[in-house]
Amino acid sequence: MRDLTAVKNALRNHHIELPSWAFGNSGTRFKVFAQTGVPRNPYEKADDAAQVHKYTGVAPSMAVHIPWDKVDDYEALAAHAKRAGIRIGTVNANVFQDDDYKLGSICNPDPKVRAKALAHLMECVDIMDATGSRDLKLWFADGTNYPGQDDIAARQDRLAEALSAVYQRLGENQRMLLEYKLFEPSFYTTDVPDWGTSLLHCQALGDRAQVVVDTGHHAPGVNIEFIVALLLKARKLGGFDFNSRFYADDDLMVGAADPFQLFRILHEVVKADALGAVGGVTFMLDQCHNIEPKIPAQIRSVMNVQEATAKALLVDIDELKAAQLAGDVLGANAALMDAYNTDVRPLLADLREEMGLAPDPYAAYLASGYGEKISSERTGGTPAGWGA
Ligand code: RM4
Ligand code: MN
């Protein structure tokens, strides 16, 4: 067992970034179920994200998605977030919800459409300058639906050209994080379908271009911790978009369906010493809460990540290594499972009390009355929603 004080310190400094879009209404392509008390603008989203940080103590930033979080004054939004107790984190670009992007954005065969998409990416970097954000996160819906629809290799060249232009525009302390996703909404080819494609582009660009692993963006059975281990070795893991998939990219709560997978991923992160800020890995949630209440779901998600991290920190690395080197298959497996099977909830409750927080953030939030307050206060206006 590792020194518990060291484990607690690591947990205290392990920050999880919240997605602004988790607080708005969301749904499937069949139906969006509206909830009460939903924020009407990015300012109110920041207020809700601040509640998650207030009770967990480890979620001090909120990622924004542009144009969903478009405001007139981004410095004012950053100042508002700061007053609420958090900061604006990663800026997510959105080049997938405009009629012009039917055949793609920066990979589109039409140079005018490519120029429009590139201008949006540049605008996102301007926003980062105003909010003081470090990371630009890029996910592209680009791809094709039919064989022959477009030239696969030419699309890669267009992609490289646009990424390079954005990379040149980045400030010295800013990074570009390139996400991959195996399919959807393009079903025949996707222009950045896997970590290999993302890595090739990031390697060509330079140190400040890194890969994002969205846990929901893989085929069933893919060993995500292997990808994580390789990217960490190559110093190319920029961040995670945590969520839980069941069939495909369904953005359910991280650690909900497969907490063991989350533990295995975090074990690789812990071994590479990449948990704290110096590791350069951003730990983000990328989730939507369609049928469950949003703020409690974000609190639960942060707790799920913390529990998996605590277990990963408890792995007795010396015992594990000794068993591995001795070829003791079952002993090595047992060393890992012992940590995974530890109930870390008392340890986390202790840590929270040391941090001046309630031992159970979920219960403390429910008892606070904030949910009832926003439900009664946020009556006029248009609730924020997916795509709104
Ligand atoms: C994509 C991808 C991006 C997220 C959008 C909403 O599938 O995961 O990270 O910004 O969805
Ligand atoms: Mn994502």
Coordinates of C-alpha atoms and ligand atoms in Angstrom, one line a residue, residues 21 65 68 92-94 96 137-139 179-181 184 212 214 217 241 243 249 251 286 288 386, ligand 1:
W21 CA -23.0 21.6 -22.2
H65 CA -18.3 25.2 -26.6
W68 CA -23.2 27.4 -27.8
N92 CA -14.2 23.7 -27.9
A93 CA -14.7 24.6 -31.5
N94 CA -18.0 23.7 -33.2
F96 CA -20.6 20.7 -37.3
K137 CA -10.1 21.2 -28.3
L138 CA -11.0 20.2 -31.9
W139 CA -13.4 17.5 -32.9
E179 CA -9.9 14.5 -30.7
Y180 CA -10.8 11.4 -32.7
K181 CA -14.0 9.4 -33.1
E184 CA -20.8 9.4 -36.7
V212 CA -7.5 13.8 -26.8
D214 CA -12.7 10.5 -25.5
H217 CA -15.1 7.1 -29.2
D241 CA -13.0 13.5 -22.6
N243 CA -17.8 9.6 -20.3
D249 CA -20.8 7.6 -28.3
D251 CA -22.1 10.4 -23.3
D286 CA -17.7 15.3 -22.0
C288 CA -24.9 15.1 -21.4
W386 CA -27.8 21.1 -27.2
Ligands
RM4_1 C1 -18.4 15.1 -30.1 C2 -17.1 15.1 -29.3 C3 -16.8 16.5 -28.8 C4 -18.0 17.2 -28.2 C5 -19.2 17.1 -29.1 C6 -20.4 17.7 -28.5 O1 -18.9 13.7 -30.3 O2 -17.1 14.2 -28.3 O3 -15.8 16.4 -27.8 O4 -17.6 18.5 -28.1 O5 -19.5 15.7 -29.4

